[in-house]
Tab-separated table of C-alpha atoms and ligand atoms in Angstrom:
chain	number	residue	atom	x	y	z
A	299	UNK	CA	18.145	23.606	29.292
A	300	UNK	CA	19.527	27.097	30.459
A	301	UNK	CA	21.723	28.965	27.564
A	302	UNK	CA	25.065	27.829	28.425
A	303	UNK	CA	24.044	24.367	28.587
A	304	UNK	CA	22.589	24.350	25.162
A	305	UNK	CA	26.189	26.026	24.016
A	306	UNK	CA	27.964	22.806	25.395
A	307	UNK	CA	25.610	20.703	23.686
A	308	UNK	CA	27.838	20.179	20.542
A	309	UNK	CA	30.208	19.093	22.467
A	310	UNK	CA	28.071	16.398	24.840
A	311	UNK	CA	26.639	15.192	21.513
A	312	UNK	CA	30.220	14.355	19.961
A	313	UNK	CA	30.814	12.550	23.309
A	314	UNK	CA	27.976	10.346	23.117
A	315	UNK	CA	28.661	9.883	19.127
A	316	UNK	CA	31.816	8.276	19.915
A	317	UNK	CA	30.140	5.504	22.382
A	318	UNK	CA	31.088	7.782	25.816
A	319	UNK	CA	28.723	8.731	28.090
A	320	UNK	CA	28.788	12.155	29.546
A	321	UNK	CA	27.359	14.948	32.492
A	322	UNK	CA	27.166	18.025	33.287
A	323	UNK	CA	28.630	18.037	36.629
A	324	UNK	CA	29.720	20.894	39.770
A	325	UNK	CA	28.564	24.646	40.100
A	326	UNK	CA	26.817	24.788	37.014
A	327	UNK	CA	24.639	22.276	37.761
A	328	UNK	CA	24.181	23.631	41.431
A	329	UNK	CA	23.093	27.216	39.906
A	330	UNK	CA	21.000	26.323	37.453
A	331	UNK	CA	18.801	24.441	39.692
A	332	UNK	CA	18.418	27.485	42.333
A	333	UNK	CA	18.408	29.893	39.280
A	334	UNK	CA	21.436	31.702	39.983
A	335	UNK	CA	24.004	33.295	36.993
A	336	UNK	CA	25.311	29.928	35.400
A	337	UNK	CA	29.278	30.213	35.432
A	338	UNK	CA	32.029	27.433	33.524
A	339	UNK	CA	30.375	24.350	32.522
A	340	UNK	CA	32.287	21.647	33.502
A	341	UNK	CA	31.366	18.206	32.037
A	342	UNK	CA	32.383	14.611	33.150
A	343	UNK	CA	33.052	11.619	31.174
A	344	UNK	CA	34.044	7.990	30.643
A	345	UNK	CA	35.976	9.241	27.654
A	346	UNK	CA	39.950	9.114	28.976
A	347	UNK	CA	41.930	12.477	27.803
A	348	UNK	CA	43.438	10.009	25.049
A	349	UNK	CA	39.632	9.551	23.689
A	350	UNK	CA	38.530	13.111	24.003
A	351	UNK	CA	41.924	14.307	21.730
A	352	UNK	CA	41.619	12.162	19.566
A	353	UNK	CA	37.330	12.473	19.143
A	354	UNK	CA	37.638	16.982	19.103
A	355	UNK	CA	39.270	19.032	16.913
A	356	UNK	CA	40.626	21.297	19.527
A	357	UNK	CA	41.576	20.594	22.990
A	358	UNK	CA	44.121	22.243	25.230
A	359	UNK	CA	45.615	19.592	28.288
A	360	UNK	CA	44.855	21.705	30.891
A	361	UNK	CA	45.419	18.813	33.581
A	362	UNK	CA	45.998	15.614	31.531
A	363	UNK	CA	47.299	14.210	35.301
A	364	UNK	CA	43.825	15.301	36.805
A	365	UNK	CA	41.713	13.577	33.972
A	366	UNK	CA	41.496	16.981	32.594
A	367	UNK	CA	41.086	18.463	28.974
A	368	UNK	CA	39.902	21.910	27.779
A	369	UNK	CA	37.744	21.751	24.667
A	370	UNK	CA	37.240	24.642	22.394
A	371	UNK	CA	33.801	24.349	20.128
A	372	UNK	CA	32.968	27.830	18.944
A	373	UNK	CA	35.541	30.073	20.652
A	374	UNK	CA	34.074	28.982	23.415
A	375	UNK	CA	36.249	26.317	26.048
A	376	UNK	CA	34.508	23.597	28.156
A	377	UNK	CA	36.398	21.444	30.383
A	378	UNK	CA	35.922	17.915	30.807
A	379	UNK	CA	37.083	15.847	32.986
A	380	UNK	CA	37.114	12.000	33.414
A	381	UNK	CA	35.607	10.002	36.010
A	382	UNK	CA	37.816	10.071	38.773
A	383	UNK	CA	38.268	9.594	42.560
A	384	UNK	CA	40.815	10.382	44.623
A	385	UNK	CA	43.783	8.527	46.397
A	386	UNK	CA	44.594	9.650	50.264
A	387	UNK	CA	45.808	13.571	49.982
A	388	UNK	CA	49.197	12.360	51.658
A	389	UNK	CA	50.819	15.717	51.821
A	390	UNK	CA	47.509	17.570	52.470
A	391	UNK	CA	48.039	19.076	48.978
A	392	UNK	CA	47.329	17.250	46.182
A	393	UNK	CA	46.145	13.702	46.132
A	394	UNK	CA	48.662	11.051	45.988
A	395	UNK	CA	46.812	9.257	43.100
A	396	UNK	CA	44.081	9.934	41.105
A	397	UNK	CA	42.283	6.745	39.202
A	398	UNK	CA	39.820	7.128	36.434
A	399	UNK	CA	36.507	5.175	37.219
A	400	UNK	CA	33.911	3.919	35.009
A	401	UNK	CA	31.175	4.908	36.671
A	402	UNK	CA	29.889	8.213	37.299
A	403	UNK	CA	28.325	7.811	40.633
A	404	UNK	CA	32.209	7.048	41.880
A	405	UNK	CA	32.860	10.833	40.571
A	406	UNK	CA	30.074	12.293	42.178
A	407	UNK	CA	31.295	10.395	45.917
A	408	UNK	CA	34.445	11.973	45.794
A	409	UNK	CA	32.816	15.543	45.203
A	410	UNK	CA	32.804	17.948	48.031
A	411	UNK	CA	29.130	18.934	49.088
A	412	UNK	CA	26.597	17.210	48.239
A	413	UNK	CA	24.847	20.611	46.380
A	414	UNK	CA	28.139	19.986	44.482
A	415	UNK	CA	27.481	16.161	43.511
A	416	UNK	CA	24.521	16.364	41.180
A	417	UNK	CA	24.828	15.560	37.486
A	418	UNK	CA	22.914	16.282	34.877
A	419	UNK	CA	22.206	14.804	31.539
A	420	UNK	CA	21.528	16.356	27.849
A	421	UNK	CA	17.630	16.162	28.382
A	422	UNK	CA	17.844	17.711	32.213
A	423	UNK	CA	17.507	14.373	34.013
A	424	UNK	CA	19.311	14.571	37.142
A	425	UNK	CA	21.373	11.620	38.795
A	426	UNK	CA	21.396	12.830	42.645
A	427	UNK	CA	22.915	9.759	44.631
A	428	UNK	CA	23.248	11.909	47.744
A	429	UNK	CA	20.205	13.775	47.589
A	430	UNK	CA	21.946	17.602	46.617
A	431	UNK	CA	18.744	18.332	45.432
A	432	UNK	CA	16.639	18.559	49.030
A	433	UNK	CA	19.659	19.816	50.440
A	434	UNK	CA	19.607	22.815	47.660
A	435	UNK	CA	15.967	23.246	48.510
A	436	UNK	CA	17.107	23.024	52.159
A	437	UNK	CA	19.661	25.726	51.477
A	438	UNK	CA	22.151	23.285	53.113
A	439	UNK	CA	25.977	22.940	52.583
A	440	UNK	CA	26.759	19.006	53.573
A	441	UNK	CA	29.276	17.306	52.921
A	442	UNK	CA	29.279	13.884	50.867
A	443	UNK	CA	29.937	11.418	53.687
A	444	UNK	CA	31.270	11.758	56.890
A	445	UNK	CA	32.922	15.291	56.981
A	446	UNK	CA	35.276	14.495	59.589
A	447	UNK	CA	37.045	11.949	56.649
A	448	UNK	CA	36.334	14.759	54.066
A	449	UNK	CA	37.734	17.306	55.982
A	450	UNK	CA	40.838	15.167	56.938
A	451	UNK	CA	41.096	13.938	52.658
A	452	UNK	CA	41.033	17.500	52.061
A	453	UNK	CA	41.385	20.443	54.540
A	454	UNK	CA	40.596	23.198	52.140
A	455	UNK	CA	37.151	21.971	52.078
A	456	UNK	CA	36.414	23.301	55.703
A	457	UNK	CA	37.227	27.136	53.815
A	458	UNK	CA	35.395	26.309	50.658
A	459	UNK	CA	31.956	25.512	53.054
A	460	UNK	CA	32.734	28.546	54.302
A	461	UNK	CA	32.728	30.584	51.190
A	462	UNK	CA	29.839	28.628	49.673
A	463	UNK	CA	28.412	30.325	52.698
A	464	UNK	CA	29.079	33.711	51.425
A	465	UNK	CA	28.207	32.808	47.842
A	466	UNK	CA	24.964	30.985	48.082
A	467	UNK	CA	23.851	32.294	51.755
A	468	UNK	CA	23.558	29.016	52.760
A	469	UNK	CA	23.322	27.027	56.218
A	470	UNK	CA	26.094	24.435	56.884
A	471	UNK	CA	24.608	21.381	57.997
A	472	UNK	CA	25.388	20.929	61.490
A	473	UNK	CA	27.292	17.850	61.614
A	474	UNK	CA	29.599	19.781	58.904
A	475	UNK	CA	29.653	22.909	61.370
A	476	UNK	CA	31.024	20.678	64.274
A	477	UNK	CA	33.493	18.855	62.202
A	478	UNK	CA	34.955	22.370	61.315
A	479	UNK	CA	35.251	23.343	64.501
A	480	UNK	CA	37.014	19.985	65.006
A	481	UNK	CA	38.984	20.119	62.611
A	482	UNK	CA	39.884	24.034	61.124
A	483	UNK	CA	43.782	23.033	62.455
A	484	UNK	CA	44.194	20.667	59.413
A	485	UNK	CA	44.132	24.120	57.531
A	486	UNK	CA	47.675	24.503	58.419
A	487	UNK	CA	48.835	21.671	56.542
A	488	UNK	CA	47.825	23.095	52.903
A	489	UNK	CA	49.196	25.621	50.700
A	490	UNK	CA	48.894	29.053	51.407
A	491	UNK	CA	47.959	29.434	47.306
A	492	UNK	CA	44.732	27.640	48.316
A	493	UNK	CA	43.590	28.809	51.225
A	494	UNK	CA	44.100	32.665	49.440
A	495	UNK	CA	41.658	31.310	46.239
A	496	UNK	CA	39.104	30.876	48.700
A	497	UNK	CA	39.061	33.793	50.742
A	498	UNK	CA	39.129	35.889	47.894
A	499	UNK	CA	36.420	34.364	46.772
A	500	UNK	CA	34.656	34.719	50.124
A	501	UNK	CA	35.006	38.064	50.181
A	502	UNK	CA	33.801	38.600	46.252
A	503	UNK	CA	30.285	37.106	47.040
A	504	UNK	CA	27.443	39.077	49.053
A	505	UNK	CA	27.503	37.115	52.572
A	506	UNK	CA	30.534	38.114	53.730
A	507	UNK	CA	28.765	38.727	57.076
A	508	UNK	CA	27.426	35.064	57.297
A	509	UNK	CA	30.837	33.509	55.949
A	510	UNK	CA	32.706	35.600	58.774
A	511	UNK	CA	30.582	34.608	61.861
A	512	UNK	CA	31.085	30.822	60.756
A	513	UNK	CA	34.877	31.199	60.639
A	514	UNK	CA	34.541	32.908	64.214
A	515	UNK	CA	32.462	31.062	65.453
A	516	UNK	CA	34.222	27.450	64.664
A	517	UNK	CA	37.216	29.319	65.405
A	518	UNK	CA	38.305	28.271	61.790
A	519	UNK	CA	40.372	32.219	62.208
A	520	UNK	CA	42.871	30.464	64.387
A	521	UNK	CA	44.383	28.448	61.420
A	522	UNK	CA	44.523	31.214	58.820
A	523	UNK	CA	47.920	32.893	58.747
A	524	UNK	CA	48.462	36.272	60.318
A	525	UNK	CA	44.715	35.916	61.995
A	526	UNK	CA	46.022	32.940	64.554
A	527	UNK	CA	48.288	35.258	66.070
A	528	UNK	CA	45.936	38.533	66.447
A	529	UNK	CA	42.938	37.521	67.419
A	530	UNK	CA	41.606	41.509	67.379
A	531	UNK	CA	42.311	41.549	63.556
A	532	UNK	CA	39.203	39.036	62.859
A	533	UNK	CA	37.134	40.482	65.440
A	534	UNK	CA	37.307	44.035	64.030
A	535	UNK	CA	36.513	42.539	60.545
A	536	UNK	CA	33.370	40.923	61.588
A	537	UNK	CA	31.888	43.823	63.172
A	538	UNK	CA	32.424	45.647	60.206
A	539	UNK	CA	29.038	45.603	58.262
A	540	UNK	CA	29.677	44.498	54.333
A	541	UNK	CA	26.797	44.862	52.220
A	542	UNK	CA	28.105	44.463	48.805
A	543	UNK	CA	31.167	41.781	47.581
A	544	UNK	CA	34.416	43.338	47.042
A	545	UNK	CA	35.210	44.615	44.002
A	546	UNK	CA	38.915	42.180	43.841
A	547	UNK	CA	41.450	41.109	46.633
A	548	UNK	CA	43.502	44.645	46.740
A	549	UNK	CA	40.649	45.725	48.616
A	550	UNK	CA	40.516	42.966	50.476
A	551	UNK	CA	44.218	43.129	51.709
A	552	UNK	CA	43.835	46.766	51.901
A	553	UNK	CA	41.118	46.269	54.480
A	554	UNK	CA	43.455	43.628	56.170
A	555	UNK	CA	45.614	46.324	56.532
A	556	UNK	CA	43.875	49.292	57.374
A	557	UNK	CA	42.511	47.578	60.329
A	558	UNK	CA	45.813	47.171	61.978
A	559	UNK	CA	48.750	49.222	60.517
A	560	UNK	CA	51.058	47.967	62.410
A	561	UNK	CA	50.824	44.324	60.267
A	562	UNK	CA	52.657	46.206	56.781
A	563	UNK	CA	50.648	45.168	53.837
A	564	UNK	CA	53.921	43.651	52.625
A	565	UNK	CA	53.630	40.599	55.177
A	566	UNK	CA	50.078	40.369	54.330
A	567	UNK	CA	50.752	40.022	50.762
A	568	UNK	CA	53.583	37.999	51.099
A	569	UNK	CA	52.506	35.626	53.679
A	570	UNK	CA	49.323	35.270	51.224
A	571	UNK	CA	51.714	35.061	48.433
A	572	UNK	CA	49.628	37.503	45.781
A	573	UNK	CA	50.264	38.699	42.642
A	574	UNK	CA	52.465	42.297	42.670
A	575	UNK	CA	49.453	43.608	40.571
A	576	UNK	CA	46.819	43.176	43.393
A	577	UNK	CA	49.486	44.241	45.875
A	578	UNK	CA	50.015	47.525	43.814
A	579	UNK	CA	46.505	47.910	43.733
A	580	UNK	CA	46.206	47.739	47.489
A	581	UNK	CA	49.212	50.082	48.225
A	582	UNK	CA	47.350	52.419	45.509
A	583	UNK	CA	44.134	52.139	47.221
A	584	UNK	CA	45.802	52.818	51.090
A	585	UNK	CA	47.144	55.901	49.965
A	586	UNK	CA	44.299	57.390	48.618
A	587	UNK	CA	42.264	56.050	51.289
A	588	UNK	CA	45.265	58.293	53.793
A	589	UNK	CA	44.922	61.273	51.681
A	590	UNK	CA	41.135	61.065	51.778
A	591	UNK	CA	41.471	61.110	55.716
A	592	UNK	CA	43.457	64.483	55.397
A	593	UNK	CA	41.889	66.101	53.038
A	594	UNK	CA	38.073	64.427	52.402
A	595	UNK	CA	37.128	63.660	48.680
A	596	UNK	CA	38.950	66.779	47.201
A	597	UNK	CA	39.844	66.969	43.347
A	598	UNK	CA	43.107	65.735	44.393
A	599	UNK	CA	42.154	62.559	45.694
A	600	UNK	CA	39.625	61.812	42.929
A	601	UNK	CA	42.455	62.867	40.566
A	602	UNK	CA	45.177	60.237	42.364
A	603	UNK	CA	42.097	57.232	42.684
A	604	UNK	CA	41.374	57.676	39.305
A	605	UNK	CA	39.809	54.365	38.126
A	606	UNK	CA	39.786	52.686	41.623
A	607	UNK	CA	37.444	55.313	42.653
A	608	UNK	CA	34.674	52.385	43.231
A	609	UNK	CA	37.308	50.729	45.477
A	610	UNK	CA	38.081	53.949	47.761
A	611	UNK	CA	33.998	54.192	47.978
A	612	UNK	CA	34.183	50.547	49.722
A	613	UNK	CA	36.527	51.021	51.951
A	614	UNK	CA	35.120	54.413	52.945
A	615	UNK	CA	31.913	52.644	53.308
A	616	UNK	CA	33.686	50.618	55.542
A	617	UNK	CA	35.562	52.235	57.837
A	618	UNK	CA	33.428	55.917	57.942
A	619	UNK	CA	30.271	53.956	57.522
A	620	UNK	CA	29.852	56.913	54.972
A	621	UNK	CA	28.486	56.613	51.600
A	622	UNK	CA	29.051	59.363	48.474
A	623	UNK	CA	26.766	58.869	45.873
A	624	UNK	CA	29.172	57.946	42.921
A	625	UNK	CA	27.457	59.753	39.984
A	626	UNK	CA	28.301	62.754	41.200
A	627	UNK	CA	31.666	62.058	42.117
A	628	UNK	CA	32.209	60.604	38.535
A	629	UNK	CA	30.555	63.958	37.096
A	630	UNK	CA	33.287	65.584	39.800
A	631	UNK	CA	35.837	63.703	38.369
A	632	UNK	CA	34.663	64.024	34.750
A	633	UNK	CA	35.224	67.752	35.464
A	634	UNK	CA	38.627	67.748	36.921
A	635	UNK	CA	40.770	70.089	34.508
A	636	UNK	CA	43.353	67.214	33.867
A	637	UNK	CA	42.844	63.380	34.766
A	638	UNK	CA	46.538	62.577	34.165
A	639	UNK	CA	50.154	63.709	34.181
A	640	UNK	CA	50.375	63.469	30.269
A	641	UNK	CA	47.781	65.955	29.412
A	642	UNK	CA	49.988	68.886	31.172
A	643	UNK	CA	50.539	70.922	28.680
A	644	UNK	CA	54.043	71.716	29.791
A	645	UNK	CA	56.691	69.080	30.665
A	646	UNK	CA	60.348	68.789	31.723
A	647	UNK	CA	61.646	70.179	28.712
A	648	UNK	CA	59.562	73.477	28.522
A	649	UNK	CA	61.170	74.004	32.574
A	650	UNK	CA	65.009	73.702	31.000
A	651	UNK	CA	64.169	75.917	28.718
A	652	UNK	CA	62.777	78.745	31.326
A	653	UNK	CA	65.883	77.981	33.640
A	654	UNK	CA	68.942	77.668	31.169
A	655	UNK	CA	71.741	77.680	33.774
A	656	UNK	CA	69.684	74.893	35.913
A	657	UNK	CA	70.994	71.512	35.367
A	658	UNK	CA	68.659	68.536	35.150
A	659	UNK	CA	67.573	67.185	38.098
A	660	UNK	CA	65.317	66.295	41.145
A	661	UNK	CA	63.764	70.028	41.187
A	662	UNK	CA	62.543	69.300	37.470
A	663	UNK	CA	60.011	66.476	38.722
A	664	UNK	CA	59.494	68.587	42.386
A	665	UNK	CA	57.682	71.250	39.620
A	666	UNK	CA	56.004	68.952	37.771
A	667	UNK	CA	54.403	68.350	40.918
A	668	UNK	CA	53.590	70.993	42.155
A	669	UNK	CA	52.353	72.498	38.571
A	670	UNK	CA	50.011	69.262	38.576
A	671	UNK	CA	48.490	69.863	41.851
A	672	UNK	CA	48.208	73.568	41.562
A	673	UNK	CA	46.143	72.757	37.907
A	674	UNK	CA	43.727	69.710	39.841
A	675	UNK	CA	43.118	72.053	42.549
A	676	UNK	CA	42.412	74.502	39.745
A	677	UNK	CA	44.806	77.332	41.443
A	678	UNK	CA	46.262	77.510	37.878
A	679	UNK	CA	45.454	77.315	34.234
A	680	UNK	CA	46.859	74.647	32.084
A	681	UNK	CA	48.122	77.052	30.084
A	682	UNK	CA	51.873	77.634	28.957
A	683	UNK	CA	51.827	80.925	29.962
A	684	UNK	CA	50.088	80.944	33.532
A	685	UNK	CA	52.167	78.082	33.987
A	686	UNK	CA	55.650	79.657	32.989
A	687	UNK	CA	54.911	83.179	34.883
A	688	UNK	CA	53.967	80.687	38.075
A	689	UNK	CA	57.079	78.582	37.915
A	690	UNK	CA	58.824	81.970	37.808
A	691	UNK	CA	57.307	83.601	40.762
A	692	UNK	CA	58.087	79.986	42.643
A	693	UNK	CA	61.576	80.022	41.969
A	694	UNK	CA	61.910	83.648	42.860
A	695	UNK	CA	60.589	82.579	46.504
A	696	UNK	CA	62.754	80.050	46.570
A	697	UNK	CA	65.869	82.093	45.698
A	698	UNK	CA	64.537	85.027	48.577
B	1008	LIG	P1	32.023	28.147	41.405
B	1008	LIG	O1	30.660	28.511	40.959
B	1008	LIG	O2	32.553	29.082	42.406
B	1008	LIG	O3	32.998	27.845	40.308
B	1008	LIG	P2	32.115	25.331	41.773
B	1008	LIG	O4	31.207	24.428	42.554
B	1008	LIG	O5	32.105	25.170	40.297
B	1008	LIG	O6	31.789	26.786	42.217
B	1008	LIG	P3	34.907	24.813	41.631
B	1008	LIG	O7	35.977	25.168	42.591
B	1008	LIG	O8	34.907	25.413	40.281
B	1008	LIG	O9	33.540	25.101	42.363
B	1008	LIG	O10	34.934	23.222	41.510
B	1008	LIG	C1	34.110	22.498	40.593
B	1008	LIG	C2	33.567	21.223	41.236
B	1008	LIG	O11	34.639	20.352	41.575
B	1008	LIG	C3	32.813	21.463	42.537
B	1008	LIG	O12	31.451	21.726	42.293
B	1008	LIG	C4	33.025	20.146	43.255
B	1008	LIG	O13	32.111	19.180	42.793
B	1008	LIG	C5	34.408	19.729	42.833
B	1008	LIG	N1	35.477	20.171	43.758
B	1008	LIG	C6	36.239	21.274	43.658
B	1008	LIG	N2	37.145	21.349	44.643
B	1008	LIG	C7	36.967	20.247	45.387
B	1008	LIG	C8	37.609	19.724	46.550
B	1008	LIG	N3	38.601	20.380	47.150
B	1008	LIG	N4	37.155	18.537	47.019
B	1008	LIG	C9	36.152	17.877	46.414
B	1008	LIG	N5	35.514	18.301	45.344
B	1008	LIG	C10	35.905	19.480	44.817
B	1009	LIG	MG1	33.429	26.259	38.906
């Protein structure tokens, strides 16, 4: 048993203590039989969420309605999750009933892949009703029955194929291929929330190429929003060559972006619905990439990325198919004379006091800026006095 494993192990024993039986069930599973990095552990029970409050010390009810219950055992939280299957998904969303089942093979049919559906007990013996196993050997994504019904259950299964694709570099089967290409319009009917998880996720794993010349060719690009109605937007973005995951989805929608301007990162980010922080990270990141275009990698534009300097490198990557080699534009950076505003040694104040018949305003911060940029581009000392006989010989200009 892999580390992880061995760390949820307190808490499969306490199951079993109490008369439940118990699995370790999903991607953890999945990775630890093709060796990859082992991520949450997710277990499955007959234990109800009733059973498993009652039986540990510390549980938080993350989705009592799901089945759901986090348990903490040494800092560390493991979710587990009763036997379940699923009702019809009525609104496409979520399903209209879940039922607890008693038996664990029920949980593993209403799984989505079959690389998915394997569970695994305290000693490592597997219980593999749909054969995961060959397919995982197979390097096959297939769904668990027909994947016309599991598509129609579920839509957002079609995407998460897809980014299992880009995750795993993976084939999908081909009767799961055709059914996508059947069936990608269902994607229209679930929540944008979703569909955004997943192709975030896509785009944070290493086959982004693979994963992108599924969704083009099962046309799956037609039901994503803003994509269906610019068909150029997908085709530029699979001709662009990624070779590493993306560092987090403001590069992502930057990208989006950046390929067509005219489409304002706003409506990307709000018909995606994201977060304003990876939105301000995106804005952040298309201005320096713009400044970068002016100007190449001056000290300015290292000085304005700052820490999203790996980010600018991608999409430079990217678009310029140019690469920088980053130690030395960290030793660059590292050498800039300031790396922020604050360390200025002068500020609003000390300009009042040079001008004493100026009164406060918009030509304070206009200096500051200009001071700040001189002292990056390392036209002037951040010193008090370079600084103050500068600001003088400015104004003077100005007043010519
Ligand atoms: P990752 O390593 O990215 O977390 P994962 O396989 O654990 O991959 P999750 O989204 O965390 O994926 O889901 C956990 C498990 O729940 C999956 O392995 C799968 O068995 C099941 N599952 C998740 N979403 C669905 C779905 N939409 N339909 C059916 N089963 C699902
Ligand atoms: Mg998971």
């Amino acid at each position: 048993l892999d580390q992880p494993f061995i760390k949820a192990k307190p808490v499969m024993e306490t199951l079993e203590d109490n008369g439940y039986e118990c699995f370790f069930v999903g991607g953890a599973v999945r990775d630890c039989l093709i060796s990859r990095h082992i991520g949450d552990i997710d277990i499955a029970t007959n234990a109800t969420p009733n059973d498993m409050q009652r039986i540990f010390p510390k549980t938080v009810p993350v989705g009592i309605e799901h089945g759901t219950v986090l348990v903490i055992h040494n800092g560390e939280s493991f979710e587990v999750t009763t036997y379940r299957t699923e009702g019809e998904y009525k609104d496409y969303r979520h399903p209209s009933e879940v039922s607890f089942v008693k038996d664990v093979k029920l949980d593993l049919s209403r799984r989505d892949f079959t690389i998915n559906a394997i569970a695994m007990d305290l000693e490592g013996n597997l219980l593999d009703p749909f054969d995961g196993k060959k397919d995982l050997n197979e390097r096959v994504i297939r769904t668990v029955g027909n994947p016309h019904d599991r598509f129609t259950e579920d839509p957002l299964r079609m995407l998460r194929g897809v980014r299992f694709v880009s995750q795993l570099n993976f084939n999908l089967d081909e009767a799961t291929l055709t059914a996508i290409s059947e069936q990608h319009h269902l994607l229209n009917k679930i929540s944008v929330e979703r569909i955004t998880d997943e192709l975030v996720k896509l785009f944070k794993h290493a086959n982004i190429n693979s994963a992108l010349k599924i969704i083009r060719q099962t046309g799956m690009d037609q039901s994503l929003p803003i994509f269906k109605d610019r068909h150029h937007i997908f085709s530029r973005l699979n001709k662009m060559v990624f070779n590493q995951p993306l560092n987090h989805a403001g590069v992502m929608f930057a990208i989006f972006h950046l390929i067509d301007p005219n489409i304002s990162l706003h409506t990307w980010t709000k018909t995606y619905k994201v977060s304003n922080n990876i939105k301000r990270k995106a804005i952040h990141l298309i201005d320096s990439y713009k400044s970068y275009q002016d100007q190449g990698m001056s000290n300015v534009v290292l000085y304005n990325v700052g820490k999203q300097l790996p980010d600018l490198l991608q999409i430079i990557k990217l678009f310029n198919l140019k690469s920088y080699n980053i130690k030395e534009l960290q030793s660059q950076y590292q050498s800039l004379p300031i790396k922020d505003r604050s360390e200025l040694i002068v500020t609003g104040q000390n300009l009042l006091q040079w001008f004493p018949h100026e009164k406060r305003g918009q030509w304070i911060g206009k200096y500051l800026n200009r001071i700040e940029e001189a002292v990056i581009k390392g036209e002037l000392q951040n010193s008090r006095e370079e600084i103050e006989s500068k600001v003088r010989e400015w104004k003077r200009q100005e007043n010519d």
